[in-house]
XYZ file of C-alpha atoms in Angstrom:
189
model
C -23.108 24.729 -5.317
C -24.401 21.294 -4.420
C -22.294 18.997 -2.296
C -20.017 16.965 -4.569
C -19.410 13.286 -3.961
C -16.200 13.246 -1.907
C -15.716 9.503 -1.946
C -12.439 8.281 -3.336
C -11.533 5.042 -5.085
C -8.254 4.577 -3.235
C -7.579 1.998 -0.529
C -8.695 3.483 2.840
C -5.979 1.501 4.618
C -3.217 3.117 2.578
C -1.158 5.667 4.429
C -0.776 8.304 1.731
C 0.447 11.695 2.786
C -2.221 14.439 2.858
C -0.872 16.062 -0.322
C -1.344 12.825 -2.295
C -4.861 12.489 -0.898
C -5.641 16.120 -1.819
C -4.400 15.650 -5.383
C -6.815 12.752 -5.954
C -9.783 15.142 -5.579
C -11.210 16.837 -8.666
C -11.121 20.633 -8.988
C -14.820 20.803 -7.967
C -14.184 18.679 -4.886
C -11.172 20.794 -3.840
C -13.143 24.014 -4.375
C -16.012 22.670 -2.257
C -13.650 21.629 0.561
C -11.862 25.003 0.500
C -15.212 26.810 0.817
C -16.277 24.555 3.718
C -12.978 25.123 5.529
C -13.314 28.883 5.032
C -16.833 28.832 6.545
C -15.594 26.790 9.509
C -12.689 29.191 10.004
C -15.031 32.204 9.812
C -17.347 30.640 12.411
C -14.418 30.056 14.768
C -13.211 33.629 14.377
C -16.726 34.914 15.066
C -16.691 33.000 18.339
C -19.382 30.520 17.381
C -19.054 27.292 19.288
C -21.171 24.554 20.746
C -23.104 25.524 23.831
C -22.601 23.389 26.889
C -25.655 21.578 28.217
C -26.845 22.907 31.589
C -25.362 20.658 34.277
C -28.516 20.575 36.438
C -30.296 18.050 34.215
C -29.005 14.571 33.391
C -28.267 14.232 29.696
C -30.367 11.841 27.681
C -28.622 9.032 25.860
C -27.817 9.287 22.178
C -29.210 6.512 19.987
C -25.813 4.802 20.001
C -25.504 5.044 23.782
C -29.034 3.760 24.204
C -28.265 0.799 21.935
C -25.090 0.058 23.919
C -27.003 0.250 27.216
C -29.882 -1.862 25.852
C -27.547 -4.596 24.590
C -25.826 -4.603 27.972
C -29.220 -5.090 29.655
C -30.039 -7.997 27.332
C -26.634 -9.605 27.701
C -24.722 -8.278 30.726
C -20.972 -8.421 30.252
C -21.250 -8.406 26.471
C -18.101 -7.435 24.621
C -19.840 -6.628 21.332
C -18.611 -3.003 21.364
C -15.078 -3.680 22.622
C -12.589 -2.679 19.962
C -8.880 -2.856 20.738
C -6.554 -0.573 18.891
C -2.789 -0.952 19.060
C -0.202 1.709 18.363
C 3.435 0.713 17.971
C 5.706 3.286 19.562
C 9.406 3.335 18.644
C 12.118 5.295 20.385
C 12.546 6.668 23.861
C 9.202 6.866 25.679
C 8.399 9.471 28.317
C 5.933 7.469 30.387
C 4.859 10.459 32.511
C 4.079 12.497 29.376
C 2.096 9.607 27.864
C 0.078 9.164 31.065
C -0.586 12.903 31.216
C -1.665 12.989 27.560
C -4.104 10.110 28.075
C -5.390 11.732 31.261
C -5.908 15.001 29.353
C -7.900 13.201 26.646
C -10.175 11.641 29.275
C -10.543 15.009 31.022
C -11.449 16.784 27.784
C -13.942 14.210 26.491
C -16.766 13.598 28.945
C -17.980 10.577 26.986
C -14.882 8.697 28.172
C -15.944 9.382 31.779
C -19.618 8.597 31.267
C -21.376 5.812 33.125
C -25.017 4.818 32.844
C -27.787 4.521 35.410
C -31.554 4.180 35.389
C -33.756 6.948 36.769
C -37.531 6.503 36.779
C -37.137 3.561 34.403
C -35.152 5.593 31.873
C -31.410 5.186 31.220
C -29.388 8.341 31.857
C -25.770 9.389 31.550
C -23.722 10.202 34.602
C -20.569 12.106 33.785
C -18.001 11.125 36.371
C -15.510 13.645 37.711
C -12.073 13.460 36.176
C -9.528 11.419 38.063
C -6.028 10.709 36.914
C -4.913 7.171 36.387
C -1.767 5.113 36.269
C -1.174 3.461 32.926
C -0.908 -0.324 33.397
C 2.332 -1.666 31.932
C 3.108 -5.215 30.949
C 6.464 -6.400 29.668
C 7.097 -9.102 27.098
C 10.514 -10.549 27.805
C 11.463 -12.360 24.635
C 13.760 -11.699 21.718
C 11.943 -14.170 19.476
C 9.712 -12.186 17.095
C 7.187 -15.021 16.808
C 6.818 -15.234 20.593
C 6.445 -11.454 20.845
C 3.725 -11.365 18.165
C 1.925 -14.304 19.791
C 1.964 -12.521 23.176
C 0.748 -9.266 21.613
C -2.167 -11.124 20.029
C -2.965 -12.837 23.326
C -2.891 -9.556 25.274
C -5.039 -7.815 22.657
C -7.609 -10.609 22.784
C -7.521 -10.546 26.585
C -8.223 -6.796 26.564
C -11.076 -7.286 24.102
C -12.686 -10.038 26.161
C -12.764 -8.016 29.372
C -16.255 -6.497 29.570
C -16.937 -2.939 30.673
C -19.325 -2.354 33.561
C -21.422 0.454 32.090
C -22.537 1.529 35.557
C -19.001 1.961 36.904
C -16.181 1.759 34.340
C -14.595 4.404 32.176
C -15.290 3.470 28.590
C -11.609 3.806 27.763
C -9.006 1.287 28.832
C -5.378 2.036 27.869
C -2.629 -0.515 28.467
C 1.074 -0.239 27.622
C 3.103 -3.250 26.544
C 6.879 -2.878 26.700
C 8.741 -5.009 24.167
C 12.158 -3.534 24.968
C 13.424 -0.143 26.222
C 12.730 1.548 22.863
C 9.723 -0.415 21.551
C 6.231 -0.313 23.033
C 2.670 -1.051 22.003
C -0.108 1.127 23.386
C -3.321 -0.898 23.469
C -6.521 1.133 23.662
C -9.834 -0.608 24.299
């Protein structure tokens, strides 16, 4: 069976539930996806997984990493790749659990702990050891919705405009904004 076109005509920004998304696929598309999922499941059960790169050699940069590094060499302090992402959190927030979850993500994904150096004229990755961090918290003290939204925009822009030092910084910058005791925005840059 050839790979069917899995593109959909629906709005990618819509937040349909998975069942509604599934029902938009044709029978051929659903059959194809079910077969792919079965093969993935079989591979997991058979113990097939990605092999870790030997740690004695520095990893080469991917094309995307090399482009990021190159642009940083051309224009140090560039913010071209900075992308803020805000999540509104409602309800009681367990700050310690949130910090631990973010720390776990950074621990699990080496790319978030990767810095860049030059060795023999060639850029290389240096995967930094995991270290926990304290989530920076800022509070917006206003009841006026317009003022709150203006401050959120300002803080998001401020986070976006702060460049990463590719030779020293984690490439992941979380920031919590407290609107009131039960409303927060988690900014990820």
